[in-house]
Amino acid sequence: MADASAAVLNRAQSSFDAGIGRLVDLLRIPSVSTDPEYRDACRAAAQWCIEHLSESGISGELHETGTSDAPGHPVVYAHHPGPASYHGPHVLFYGHYDVQPADPLELWDSPPFEPTIIREGEPRIVARGAVDDKGQVMMFLEALRAWHDETGDIPIRLTILLEGEEECGSVNLDQYLKDHVDTLRACDVCLVSDTGMWNRETPAVTYALRGLSYCEAILHGPDQDLHSGMWGGSVPNPLNELTKVFGQLFGPDGRCALPGFYDDVREVGEQERTQWKSLGIDETKQLASIGLPPEANVGEAGYSMIERQWARPTCDINGLYGGYMGKGAKTVIPSFAGAKISFRLVADQDPAKVTRSLFDWLKARTPPGCRWELMDHGSGLPCTVSTDSPHMVLAKESLHEATGKEPVLIGCGGSIPVVGSFKTLLGLDTLLLGFALDDDRVHSPNEKFELGCYEMGLRTHIVLIGKMAAAG
Ligand code: BES
Ligand code: MN
Ligand code: MN
């Protein structure tokens, strides 16, 4: 390890608590991107990041997104040229400062935007955004700060993009990337910390993310809610009809019944199958961790749980509404019924094609007298990163040196749509170095980030920055 890195690691160690204090400050800002009520908070979180960067000698600015009719949340953009003699890769660091809504609030043990540090058991910080993604962004920003404070400079060429709309579908980011393509194409590789470790003892590089297609369908029937005694059995009930149609989407053997859905799916390779098996996952234990018995191990027939999560597409209803949702009983035929539905996709499926095919399929099944209102809530490409690039080698070495553990290669069932866009719009590969644990309650009440994982991420980024500075 380069001498400078060792000194920077020591510096980070001695200022560890101050760094956690800064993370607490960022977590206090309720930057919920999907809810217009938190607009100002989103901007405040972005501004906070600019100030943090400036204290490390990196100048940044807020870039507006969207249109005047539909303004988005700002992107934090920063650039640091690095030393004139720098020959390593120009890194594009991406993260997101927005968070998911905190509700249901009553299930939190402490308020979501009053970060709480718990010392019993595994020390951890509990707050909305602790691990997704503010805590993981801060591992990198604090690594930069430690380099700056110890050496007076940042030793690499670096561009930083922090998005404020990741949790609501990154609707303005592709346009942003297109508008800045000339600047961003100068980068050599992207670096993202928004995924997980294999387990508390085993760091990981994620090399496959699933894609996503998210839609909503509303079935309209009568132009008013009706008394179900007067009208029931005489006219279509949109809730009955919608659930009958959606019921047909789930075929036998846990497969999606959309025609052609599997046509473009790349089969799990024998080598991957063997490597994933060697990770030694205990499926029964996984199920137990979320309160399910062994017989709940259901899904597409012929694939293990890990294969189903990392390499097979799925279709899920994420919300269903209509009719009377209040307490007690009310006899009503609702005038409409709606469903939110998403598909997780794998290489080489095309999200736009899946969305089209769902809409065609629904139209062909329009219940008599009813009408569909169909909405596309956005999508993201699935993506797979090459596992033997020189950047990947540096990343794996850094993880090993910083944690003392051999990292493993893993897939991820979740989606980070921008990673596909980096590839298709900018031609860039992404290194996904994540430090979340499976039980961090991402998107749920009592989200946490273990300080031990944060520390591994901080150290890994310090070492990686040193290696890039020494490269070439
Ligand atoms: N950080 C997550 C992705 C993730 C989830 C990685 C679980 C590892 C484990 C990201 O912020 C996220 O929530 N993505 C959304 C994408 C959607 C909002 C477009 C997802 O996967 O649902
Ligand atoms: Mn995230
Ligand atoms: Mn998320």
Tab-separated table of C-alpha atoms and ligand atoms in Angstrom:
chain	number	residue	atom	x	y	z
A	1	MET	CA	0.000	0.000	0.000
A	2	ALA	CA	1.294	3.446	-0.910
A	3	ASP	CA	2.592	5.321	2.141
A	4	ALA	CA	0.201	8.191	1.587
A	5	SER	CA	-2.781	5.820	1.793
A	6	ALA	CA	-1.603	4.515	5.147
A	7	ALA	CA	-1.377	8.036	6.529
A	8	VAL	CA	-4.780	8.912	5.085
A	9	LEU	CA	-6.298	5.803	6.681
A	10	ASN	CA	-4.915	6.922	10.035
A	11	ARG	CA	-6.313	10.391	9.509
A	12	ALA	CA	-9.744	8.912	8.726
A	13	GLN	CA	-9.524	6.815	11.876
A	14	SER	CA	-8.808	9.784	14.113
A	15	SER	CA	-11.599	11.854	12.554
A	16	PHE	CA	-14.060	8.958	12.391
A	17	ASP	CA	-16.512	10.353	14.942
A	18	ALA	CA	-16.466	13.794	13.327
A	19	GLY	CA	-17.313	12.116	9.998
A	20	ILE	CA	-20.244	10.282	11.567
A	21	GLY	CA	-21.375	13.620	12.994
A	22	ARG	CA	-21.423	15.047	9.489
A	23	LEU	CA	-23.420	12.051	8.234
A	24	VAL	CA	-25.927	12.719	11.019
A	25	ASP	CA	-26.262	16.317	9.766
A	26	LEU	CA	-27.020	15.125	6.234
A	27	LEU	CA	-29.491	12.510	7.470
A	28	ARG	CA	-31.425	15.189	9.342
A	29	ILE	CA	-32.478	16.737	6.026
A	30	PRO	CA	-35.690	14.993	4.884
A	31	SER	CA	-34.894	14.851	1.151
A	32	VAL	CA	-37.852	12.698	0.084
A	33	SER	CA	-37.841	13.187	-3.671
A	34	THR	CA	-41.211	11.745	-4.576
A	35	ASP	CA	-43.230	14.095	-2.314
A	36	PRO	CA	-43.536	17.775	-3.442
A	37	GLU	CA	-43.765	18.795	0.203
A	38	TYR	CA	-40.041	18.030	0.590
A	39	ARG	CA	-38.865	20.039	-2.430
A	40	ASP	CA	-36.906	22.538	-0.374
A	41	ALA	CA	-35.382	19.783	1.730
A	42	CYS	CA	-34.083	18.086	-1.425
A	43	ARG	CA	-32.384	21.293	-2.470
A	44	ALA	CA	-30.996	21.758	1.030
A	45	ALA	CA	-29.468	18.259	0.965
A	46	ALA	CA	-27.887	18.997	-2.424
A	47	GLN	CA	-26.495	22.287	-1.108
A	48	TRP	CA	-25.164	20.530	1.974
A	49	CYS	CA	-23.162	18.184	-0.282
A	50	ILE	CA	-21.703	21.145	-2.199
A	51	GLU	CA	-20.494	22.656	1.060
A	52	HIS	CA	-19.003	19.375	2.243
A	53	LEU	CA	-17.097	19.060	-1.032
A	54	SER	CA	-15.840	22.623	-0.887
A	55	GLU	CA	-14.293	21.880	2.513
A	56	SER	CA	-12.254	19.216	0.704
A	57	GLY	CA	-11.122	21.729	-1.894
A	58	ILE	CA	-13.549	20.480	-4.551
A	59	SER	CA	-15.749	23.052	-6.232
A	60	GLY	CA	-19.245	22.015	-7.175
A	61	GLU	CA	-22.496	23.538	-8.302
A	62	LEU	CA	-26.165	22.682	-8.475
A	63	HIS	CA	-27.450	21.862	-11.955
A	64	GLU	CA	-31.179	22.261	-12.444
A	65	THR	CA	-33.070	19.407	-14.119
A	66	GLY	CA	-36.436	19.016	-15.805
A	67	THR	CA	-38.398	21.788	-17.505
A	68	SER	CA	-40.002	25.005	-16.261
A	69	ASP	CA	-43.373	23.227	-16.314
A	70	ALA	CA	-42.059	20.160	-14.564
A	71	PRO	CA	-38.926	21.109	-12.636
A	72	GLY	CA	-36.852	18.275	-11.199
A	73	HIS	CA	-34.524	18.127	-8.218
A	74	PRO	CA	-31.036	19.514	-8.789
A	75	VAL	CA	-28.003	17.401	-9.612
A	76	VAL	CA	-24.898	18.050	-7.538
A	77	TYR	CA	-22.097	18.386	-10.047
A	78	ALA	CA	-18.465	18.730	-9.054
A	79	HIS	CA	-15.179	18.360	-10.824
A	80	HIS	CA	-11.623	18.172	-9.621
A	81	PRO	CA	-8.847	17.985	-12.227
A	82	GLY	CA	-6.339	16.273	-9.950
A	83	PRO	CA	-2.583	16.769	-10.142
A	84	ALA	CA	-1.142	17.788	-13.516
A	85	SER	CA	0.953	14.621	-13.487
A	86	TYR	CA	-2.101	12.350	-12.983
A	87	HIS	CA	-2.245	9.355	-15.325
A	88	GLY	CA	-4.841	7.189	-13.610
A	89	PRO	CA	-8.501	6.832	-14.592
A	90	HIS	CA	-10.836	9.826	-14.560
A	91	VAL	CA	-13.476	8.643	-12.129
A	92	LEU	CA	-17.167	9.503	-12.333
A	93	PHE	CA	-18.620	9.040	-8.865
A	94	TYR	CA	-22.413	8.687	-8.759
A	95	GLY	CA	-24.691	8.500	-5.738
A	96	HIS	CA	-28.093	9.812	-4.722
A	97	TYR	CA	-28.953	12.268	-1.950
A	98	ASP	CA	-32.709	11.643	-2.135
A	99	VAL	CA	-34.452	9.084	0.046
A	100	GLN	CA	-37.637	7.060	0.096
A	101	PRO	CA	-40.658	8.318	2.049
A	102	ALA	CA	-40.406	7.341	5.704
A	103	ASP	CA	-43.896	6.005	6.183
A	104	PRO	CA	-45.375	4.035	7.840
A	105	LEU	CA	-44.097	6.383	10.551
A	106	GLU	CA	-45.641	4.492	13.444
A	107	LEU	CA	-43.346	1.523	12.823
A	108	TRP	CA	-40.149	3.500	13.485
A	109	ASP	CA	-38.545	3.084	16.925
A	110	SER	CA	-37.004	6.568	16.588
A	111	PRO	CA	-37.999	9.415	14.257
A	112	PRO	CA	-36.681	8.757	10.722
A	113	PHE	CA	-35.021	12.158	10.363
A	114	GLU	CA	-33.552	12.262	13.865
A	115	PRO	CA	-30.609	9.922	13.317
A	116	THR	CA	-29.946	7.677	16.278
A	117	ILE	CA	-26.691	5.905	16.992
A	118	ILE	CA	-27.153	2.605	18.769
A	119	ARG	CA	-24.095	1.139	20.482
A	120	GLU	CA	-25.523	-2.160	21.785
A	121	GLY	CA	-25.023	-5.138	19.478
A	122	GLU	CA	-23.526	-4.109	16.153
A	123	PRO	CA	-23.053	-0.330	16.404
A	124	ARG	CA	-25.311	1.289	13.849
A	125	ILE	CA	-26.952	4.484	12.777
A	126	VAL	CA	-30.719	4.391	12.297
A	127	ALA	CA	-32.407	6.904	9.979
A	128	ARG	CA	-34.134	7.100	6.619
A	129	GLY	CA	-31.324	7.152	4.037
A	130	ALA	CA	-28.719	5.767	6.470
A	131	VAL	CA	-27.591	3.138	3.974
A	132	ASP	CA	-29.639	4.095	0.875
A	133	ASP	CA	-27.812	6.121	-0.077
A	134	LYS	CA	-26.576	8.996	2.097
A	135	GLY	CA	-24.369	6.833	4.301
A	136	GLN	CA	-22.777	5.186	1.282
A	137	VAL	CA	-22.264	8.531	-0.481
A	138	MET	CA	-20.610	9.833	2.672
A	139	MET	CA	-18.109	6.936	2.708
A	140	PHE	CA	-16.762	8.403	-0.518
A	141	LEU	CA	-17.044	12.096	0.411
A	142	GLU	CA	-15.306	11.413	3.714
A	143	ALA	CA	-12.576	9.442	1.925
A	144	LEU	CA	-11.959	12.543	-0.201
A	145	ARG	CA	-11.942	14.702	2.888
A	146	ALA	CA	-9.368	12.493	4.581
A	147	TRP	CA	-7.119	12.669	1.510
A	148	HIS	CA	-7.502	16.438	1.432
A	149	ASP	CA	-6.903	16.940	5.140
A	150	GLU	CA	-3.880	14.648	5.219
A	151	THR	CA	-2.131	15.605	1.976
A	152	GLY	CA	-3.609	18.992	1.117
A	153	ASP	CA	-4.955	17.692	-2.180
A	154	ILE	CA	-7.161	15.147	-3.925
A	155	PRO	CA	-4.783	12.917	-5.889
A	156	ILE	CA	-7.148	11.825	-8.683
A	157	ARG	CA	-9.142	13.328	-11.551
A	158	LEU	CA	-12.713	13.187	-10.509
A	159	THR	CA	-16.209	14.153	-11.553
A	160	ILE	CA	-19.052	13.786	-9.072
A	161	LEU	CA	-22.763	13.476	-9.841
A	162	LEU	CA	-25.197	13.225	-6.962
A	163	GLU	CA	-28.743	12.720	-8.104
A	164	GLY	CA	-31.880	13.825	-6.283
A	165	GLU	CA	-34.404	11.669	-8.123
A	166	GLU	CA	-33.111	8.112	-7.932
A	167	GLU	CA	-35.907	7.005	-5.625
A	168	CYS	CA	-38.585	8.365	-7.933
A	169	GLY	CA	-37.397	6.823	-11.167
A	170	SER	CA	-34.544	9.118	-12.316
A	171	VAL	CA	-36.987	10.726	-14.748
A	172	ASN	CA	-34.709	13.649	-15.654
A	173	LEU	CA	-31.326	11.988	-15.490
A	174	ASP	CA	-31.052	10.607	-19.020
A	175	GLN	CA	-31.743	14.079	-20.412
A	176	TYR	CA	-29.161	15.499	-18.022
A	177	LEU	CA	-26.570	12.959	-19.198
A	178	LYS	CA	-27.382	13.761	-22.833
A	179	ASP	CA	-27.033	17.508	-22.170
A	180	HIS	CA	-23.610	16.967	-20.574
A	181	VAL	CA	-22.392	14.137	-22.740
A	182	ASP	CA	-19.318	16.026	-23.970
A	183	THR	CA	-18.043	16.668	-20.449
A	184	LEU	CA	-18.990	13.281	-19.053
A	185	ARG	CA	-17.513	11.263	-21.894
A	186	ALA	CA	-14.092	12.386	-20.681
A	187	CYS	CA	-14.523	10.011	-17.726
A	188	ASP	CA	-13.069	6.502	-17.843
A	189	VAL	CA	-15.070	4.583	-15.273
A	190	CYS	CA	-18.011	5.105	-12.910
A	191	LEU	CA	-17.962	4.349	-9.232
A	192	VAL	CA	-21.216	3.727	-7.356
A	193	SER	CA	-21.837	2.712	-3.737
A	194	ASP	CA	-25.510	1.862	-3.589
A	195	THR	CA	-25.548	-1.935	-3.297
A	196	GLY	CA	-24.717	-4.536	-0.677
A	197	MET	CA	-22.057	-6.785	0.804
A	198	TRP	CA	-22.394	-10.544	0.603
A	199	ASN	CA	-22.596	-10.627	4.416
A	200	ARG	CA	-21.099	-8.784	7.394
A	201	GLU	CA	-17.812	-10.662	7.035
A	202	THR	CA	-17.576	-10.695	3.243
A	203	PRO	CA	-17.222	-7.613	1.054
A	204	ALA	CA	-18.465	-7.835	-2.509
A	205	VAL	CA	-18.374	-6.297	-5.933
A	206	THR	CA	-21.758	-6.353	-7.641
A	207	TYR	CA	-21.510	-7.110	-11.340
A	208	ALA	CA	-25.160	-7.550	-12.386
A	209	LEU	CA	-28.200	-5.409	-11.684
A	210	ARG	CA	-31.714	-6.154	-12.793
A	211	GLY	CA	-33.615	-3.699	-14.948
A	212	LEU	CA	-37.085	-2.446	-14.291
A	213	SER	CA	-40.275	-1.527	-16.047
A	214	TYR	CA	-42.927	0.157	-13.890
A	215	CYS	CA	-46.521	0.662	-15.030
A	216	GLU	CA	-49.919	1.518	-13.661
A	217	ALA	CA	-53.277	0.462	-15.062
A	218	ILE	CA	-56.621	1.949	-14.098
A	219	LEU	CA	-59.793	0.240	-15.246
A	220	HIS	CA	-62.710	2.649	-15.552
A	221	GLY	CA	-66.309	1.408	-15.442
A	222	PRO	CA	-69.484	3.318	-14.471
A	223	ASP	CA	-69.076	7.090	-14.156
A	224	GLN	CA	-69.951	6.937	-10.434
A	225	ASP	CA	-69.696	4.603	-7.469
A	226	LEU	CA	-72.845	2.453	-7.278
A	227	HIS	CA	-74.876	0.727	-4.583
A	228	SER	CA	-73.843	-2.902	-4.969
A	229	GLY	CA	-77.334	-4.076	-4.034
A	230	MET	CA	-78.963	-2.047	-6.768
A	231	TRP	CA	-76.376	-2.673	-9.464
A	232	GLY	CA	-74.291	-5.690	-8.440
A	233	GLY	CA	-74.530	-8.492	-10.991
A	234	SER	CA	-75.937	-6.180	-13.647
A	235	VAL	CA	-72.899	-4.138	-14.657
A	236	PRO	CA	-69.129	-4.652	-14.672
A	237	ASN	CA	-67.392	-4.130	-11.328
A	238	PRO	CA	-63.955	-2.715	-12.255
A	239	LEU	CA	-62.309	-4.304	-9.199
A	240	ASN	CA	-63.663	-7.772	-10.059
A	241	GLU	CA	-62.658	-7.352	-13.681
A	242	LEU	CA	-59.198	-5.905	-13.029
A	243	THR	CA	-58.249	-8.662	-10.604
A	244	LYS	CA	-59.497	-11.329	-13.051
A	245	VAL	CA	-57.300	-9.882	-15.801
A	246	PHE	CA	-54.231	-9.488	-13.583
A	247	GLY	CA	-54.754	-12.993	-12.227
A	248	GLN	CA	-54.024	-14.279	-15.720
A	249	LEU	CA	-50.599	-12.589	-15.691
A	250	PHE	CA	-49.199	-15.168	-13.300
A	251	GLY	CA	-48.767	-18.413	-15.182
A	252	PRO	CA	-47.927	-21.909	-13.984
A	253	ASP	CA	-44.507	-22.693	-12.444
A	254	GLY	CA	-44.130	-19.158	-11.164
A	255	ARG	CA	-43.706	-17.768	-14.642
A	256	CYS	CA	-45.018	-14.536	-16.093
A	257	ALA	CA	-47.673	-15.235	-18.734
A	258	LEU	CA	-46.955	-12.195	-20.889
A	259	PRO	CA	-46.354	-13.530	-24.421
A	260	GLY	CA	-42.677	-13.491	-25.416
A	261	PHE	CA	-41.615	-12.345	-21.931
A	262	TYR	CA	-38.734	-14.833	-21.762
A	263	ASP	CA	-37.661	-14.571	-25.409
A	264	ASP	CA	-34.729	-12.213	-24.766
A	265	VAL	CA	-33.689	-13.610	-21.391
A	266	ARG	CA	-30.058	-14.705	-21.263
A	267	GLU	CA	-29.878	-18.073	-19.510
A	268	VAL	CA	-27.787	-18.413	-16.355
A	269	GLY	CA	-24.374	-19.743	-17.456
A	270	GLU	CA	-22.984	-22.969	-16.001
A	271	GLN	CA	-19.976	-21.094	-14.621
A	272	GLU	CA	-22.151	-18.516	-12.861
A	273	ARG	CA	-24.391	-21.230	-11.528
A	274	THR	CA	-21.373	-22.979	-9.986
A	275	GLN	CA	-19.849	-19.781	-8.607
A	276	TRP	CA	-23.123	-18.716	-7.005
A	277	LYS	CA	-23.600	-22.161	-5.515
A	278	SER	CA	-20.137	-21.919	-3.958
A	279	LEU	CA	-21.257	-18.801	-2.049
A	280	GLY	CA	-23.166	-21.300	0.078
A	281	ILE	CA	-26.476	-19.562	0.645
A	282	ASP	CA	-28.875	-21.057	3.177
A	283	GLU	CA	-32.301	-20.471	1.626
A	284	THR	CA	-34.224	-21.581	4.719
A	285	LYS	CA	-32.272	-19.135	6.871
A	286	GLN	CA	-32.952	-16.349	4.382
A	287	LEU	CA	-36.663	-17.039	4.590
A	288	ALA	CA	-36.568	-17.211	8.378
A	289	SER	CA	-34.926	-13.764	8.481
A	290	ILE	CA	-38.124	-12.270	7.044
A	291	GLY	CA	-40.487	-14.393	9.085
A	292	LEU	CA	-41.297	-17.073	6.506
A	293	PRO	CA	-41.344	-20.882	6.815
A	294	PRO	CA	-39.300	-23.142	4.477
A	295	GLU	CA	-42.334	-23.940	2.321
A	296	ALA	CA	-42.442	-20.254	1.299
A	297	ASN	CA	-39.529	-20.918	-1.055
A	298	VAL	CA	-41.649	-20.304	-4.142
A	299	GLY	CA	-40.881	-18.770	-7.506
A	300	GLU	CA	-39.999	-19.761	-11.029
A	301	ALA	CA	-39.549	-23.527	-11.152
A	302	GLY	CA	-36.086	-24.870	-11.915
A	303	TYR	CA	-34.062	-22.043	-10.359
A	304	SER	CA	-32.487	-21.562	-6.945
A	305	MET	CA	-33.415	-18.554	-4.825
A	306	ILE	CA	-30.253	-16.695	-5.771
A	307	GLU	CA	-30.771	-17.431	-9.461
A	308	ARG	CA	-34.329	-16.169	-9.188
A	309	GLN	CA	-33.145	-12.980	-7.482
A	310	TRP	CA	-30.127	-12.172	-9.643
A	311	ALA	CA	-30.757	-13.632	-13.048
A	312	ARG	CA	-34.444	-14.273	-13.671
A	313	PRO	CA	-37.129	-11.720	-14.517
A	314	THR	CA	-40.195	-11.315	-12.353
A	315	CYS	CA	-43.488	-9.528	-12.320
A	316	ASP	CA	-45.085	-8.103	-9.180
A	317	ILE	CA	-48.168	-6.154	-8.305
A	318	ASN	CA	-46.896	-3.416	-6.003
A	319	GLY	CA	-50.215	-1.815	-5.218
A	320	LEU	CA	-53.916	-2.380	-5.812
A	321	TYR	CA	-56.628	0.148	-5.105
A	322	GLY	CA	-60.245	0.994	-5.664
A	323	GLY	CA	-63.582	0.801	-3.890
A	324	TYR	CA	-63.891	1.184	-0.172
A	325	MET	CA	-60.557	1.118	1.640
A	326	GLY	CA	-61.690	2.632	4.950
A	327	LYS	CA	-62.582	0.880	8.188
A	328	GLY	CA	-65.615	-1.366	8.409
A	329	ALA	CA	-67.870	-2.360	5.538
A	330	LYS	CA	-69.402	-0.398	2.707
A	331	THR	CA	-71.400	-2.021	-0.071
A	332	VAL	CA	-70.173	-0.372	-3.223
A	333	ILE	CA	-69.326	-1.062	-6.833
A	334	PRO	CA	-66.406	1.258	-7.482
A	335	SER	CA	-66.320	3.331	-10.623
A	336	PHE	CA	-62.668	2.398	-11.142
A	337	ALA	CA	-59.895	0.104	-9.930
A	338	GLY	CA	-56.146	0.453	-10.289
A	339	ALA	CA	-52.974	-1.610	-10.097
A	340	LYS	CA	-49.321	-0.655	-9.899
A	341	ILE	CA	-47.185	-3.281	-11.477
A	342	SER	CA	-43.475	-3.711	-12.000
A	343	PHE	CA	-41.261	-6.130	-13.849
A	344	ARG	CA	-37.663	-6.842	-12.811
A	345	LEU	CA	-35.725	-7.562	-15.966
A	346	VAL	CA	-32.459	-9.231	-16.856
A	347	ALA	CA	-30.091	-9.157	-19.828
A	348	ASP	CA	-31.051	-8.887	-22.704
A	349	GLN	CA	-34.645	-7.836	-22.072
A	350	ASP	CA	-35.782	-4.408	-23.247
A	351	PRO	CA	-37.932	-2.526	-20.689
A	352	ALA	CA	-39.732	-0.517	-23.396
A	353	LYS	CA	-40.713	-3.742	-25.138
A	354	VAL	CA	-42.036	-5.250	-21.907
A	355	THR	CA	-44.129	-2.148	-21.161
A	356	ARG	CA	-45.584	-2.189	-24.681
A	357	SER	CA	-46.341	-5.845	-24.443
A	358	LEU	CA	-48.166	-5.406	-21.116
A	359	PHE	CA	-50.266	-2.582	-22.558
A	360	ASP	CA	-51.165	-4.606	-25.689
A	361	TRP	CA	-51.991	-7.616	-23.537
A	362	LEU	CA	-54.283	-5.546	-21.293
A	363	LYS	CA	-56.028	-3.900	-24.242
A	364	ALA	CA	-56.742	-7.315	-25.744
A	365	ARG	CA	-58.460	-8.219	-22.461
A	366	THR	CA	-60.534	-5.067	-21.933
A	367	PRO	CA	-63.648	-6.156	-20.027
A	368	PRO	CA	-66.879	-5.263	-21.903
A	369	GLY	CA	-68.072	-1.733	-21.144
A	370	CYS	CA	-64.816	-0.757	-19.435
A	371	ARG	CA	-61.830	1.365	-20.465
A	372	TRP	CA	-58.130	1.182	-19.489
A	373	GLU	CA	-56.035	4.177	-18.531
A	374	LEU	CA	-52.418	3.029	-18.887
A	375	MET	CA	-49.375	4.796	-17.466
A	376	ASP	CA	-45.668	4.236	-17.919
A	377	HIS	CA	-43.832	5.201	-14.716
A	378	GLY	CA	-40.366	4.703	-16.148
A	379	SER	CA	-37.855	2.012	-16.632
A	380	GLY	CA	-34.220	1.054	-16.344
A	381	LEU	CA	-32.023	-1.270	-18.349
A	382	PRO	CA	-30.614	-4.430	-16.810
A	383	CYS	CA	-26.842	-4.429	-16.858
A	384	THR	CA	-23.845	-6.647	-16.400
A	385	VAL	CA	-20.348	-5.320	-15.819
A	386	SER	CA	-17.203	-7.015	-17.080
A	387	THR	CA	-15.493	-8.735	-14.151
A	388	ASP	CA	-11.915	-8.713	-15.408
A	389	SER	CA	-11.318	-5.094	-16.456
A	390	PRO	CA	-8.268	-3.323	-14.969
A	391	HIS	CA	-10.634	-1.115	-12.946
A	392	MET	CA	-12.322	-4.164	-11.501
A	393	VAL	CA	-8.925	-5.555	-10.489
A	394	LEU	CA	-8.121	-2.310	-8.619
A	395	ALA	CA	-11.519	-2.399	-6.916
A	396	LYS	CA	-11.079	-5.989	-5.748
A	397	GLU	CA	-7.547	-5.301	-4.487
A	398	SER	CA	-8.752	-2.229	-2.612
A	399	LEU	CA	-11.560	-4.149	-0.936
A	400	HIS	CA	-9.117	-6.851	0.082
A	401	GLU	CA	-6.498	-4.472	1.484
A	402	ALA	CA	-8.985	-2.245	3.252
A	403	THR	CA	-11.019	-5.008	4.897
A	404	GLY	CA	-8.541	-7.876	5.133
A	405	LYS	CA	-11.154	-10.113	3.479
A	406	GLU	CA	-11.305	-11.580	0.000
A	407	PRO	CA	-14.271	-9.993	-1.813
A	408	VAL	CA	-16.767	-12.077	-3.775
A	409	LEU	CA	-18.590	-11.267	-7.007
A	410	ILE	CA	-22.343	-11.014	-6.610
A	411	GLY	CA	-25.461	-10.058	-8.514
A	412	CYS	CA	-28.226	-7.840	-7.212
A	413	GLY	CA	-31.968	-8.189	-7.569
A	414	GLY	CA	-32.514	-4.435	-7.291
A	415	SER	CA	-32.111	-1.791	-9.961
A	416	ILE	CA	-30.023	1.341	-10.361
A	417	PRO	CA	-31.311	2.623	-13.710
A	418	VAL	CA	-28.475	5.115	-14.211
A	419	VAL	CA	-25.913	2.326	-14.490
A	420	GLY	CA	-27.500	1.183	-17.759
A	421	SER	CA	-27.573	4.780	-18.971
A	422	PHE	CA	-23.865	5.248	-18.181
A	423	LYS	CA	-23.176	2.326	-20.484
A	424	THR	CA	-25.509	3.185	-23.354
A	425	LEU	CA	-25.186	7.006	-23.309
A	426	LEU	CA	-21.580	7.445	-22.174
A	427	GLY	CA	-20.017	4.065	-22.975
A	428	LEU	CA	-18.846	3.730	-19.362
A	429	ASP	CA	-18.549	0.661	-17.156
A	430	THR	CA	-19.480	0.967	-13.484
A	431	LEU	CA	-17.821	-0.381	-10.355
A	432	LEU	CA	-20.490	-1.219	-7.810
A	433	LEU	CA	-18.851	-1.307	-4.382
A	434	GLY	CA	-21.650	-1.539	-1.849
A	435	PHE	CA	-21.685	-1.993	1.917
A	436	ALA	CA	-25.335	-2.583	2.791
A	437	LEU	CA	-26.439	-5.746	4.609
A	438	ASP	CA	-29.536	-7.771	3.798
A	439	ASP	CA	-31.133	-6.802	7.101
A	440	ASP	CA	-30.532	-3.046	6.781
A	441	ARG	CA	-34.255	-2.493	6.122
A	442	VAL	CA	-33.696	-0.510	2.944
A	443	HIS	CA	-36.901	1.440	2.104
A	444	SER	CA	-38.477	0.211	5.382
A	445	PRO	CA	-38.970	1.585	8.876
A	446	ASN	CA	-35.826	1.507	11.066
A	447	GLU	CA	-33.408	1.615	8.124
A	448	LYS	CA	-29.883	1.290	9.495
A	449	PHE	CA	-26.250	1.344	8.441
A	450	GLU	CA	-23.775	-0.527	10.598
A	451	LEU	CA	-20.768	1.587	11.510
A	452	GLY	CA	-18.480	-1.377	10.817
A	453	CYS	CA	-19.762	-1.513	7.233
A	454	TYR	CA	-19.456	2.254	6.866
A	455	GLU	CA	-15.867	2.019	8.072
A	456	MET	CA	-15.045	-0.721	5.550
A	457	GLY	CA	-16.497	1.446	2.784
A	458	LEU	CA	-14.591	4.511	3.921
A	459	ARG	CA	-11.306	2.585	4.082
A	460	THR	CA	-11.933	0.892	0.722
A	461	HIS	CA	-12.452	4.213	-1.013
A	462	ILE	CA	-9.340	5.699	0.578
A	463	VAL	CA	-7.279	2.767	-0.669
A	464	LEU	CA	-8.923	2.800	-4.112
A	465	ILE	CA	-8.182	6.521	-4.530
A	466	GLY	CA	-4.552	5.822	-3.616
A	467	LYS	CA	-4.317	2.990	-6.136
A	468	MET	CA	-5.798	5.084	-8.911
A	469	ALA	CA	-3.337	7.851	-8.109
A	470	ALA	CA	-0.508	5.331	-8.340
A	471	ALA	CA	-1.800	3.748	-11.589
A	472	GLY	CA	-0.353	4.491	-15.005
B	1	BES	N1	-29.995	1.288	-3.759
B	1	BES	C1	-31.203	0.796	-4.352
B	1	BES	C2	-30.962	-0.426	-5.230
B	1	BES	C3	-30.688	-1.634	-4.403
B	1	BES	C4	-31.710	-2.243	-3.727
B	1	BES	C5	-29.428	-2.175	-4.306
B	1	BES	C6	-31.477	-3.348	-2.949
B	1	BES	C7	-29.182	-3.267	-3.513
B	1	BES	C8	-30.217	-3.862	-2.837
B	1	BES	C9	-31.847	1.922	-5.143
B	1	BES	O1	-31.857	3.128	-4.426
B	1	BES	C10	-33.275	1.562	-5.407
B	1	BES	O2	-34.039	1.528	-4.475
B	1	BES	N2	-33.617	1.330	-6.660
B	1	BES	C11	-34.983	1.162	-7.042
B	1	BES	C12	-35.091	1.681	-8.450
B	1	BES	C13	-36.403	2.326	-8.761
B	1	BES	C14	-36.838	3.364	-7.752
B	1	BES	C15	-36.349	2.920	-10.149
B	1	BES	C16	-35.367	-0.300	-6.999
B	1	BES	O3	-34.525	-1.191	-7.166
B	1	BES	O4	-36.548	-0.551	-6.745
B	2	MN	MN	-30.069	3.575	-3.570
B	3	MN	MN	-33.507	2.979	-2.883
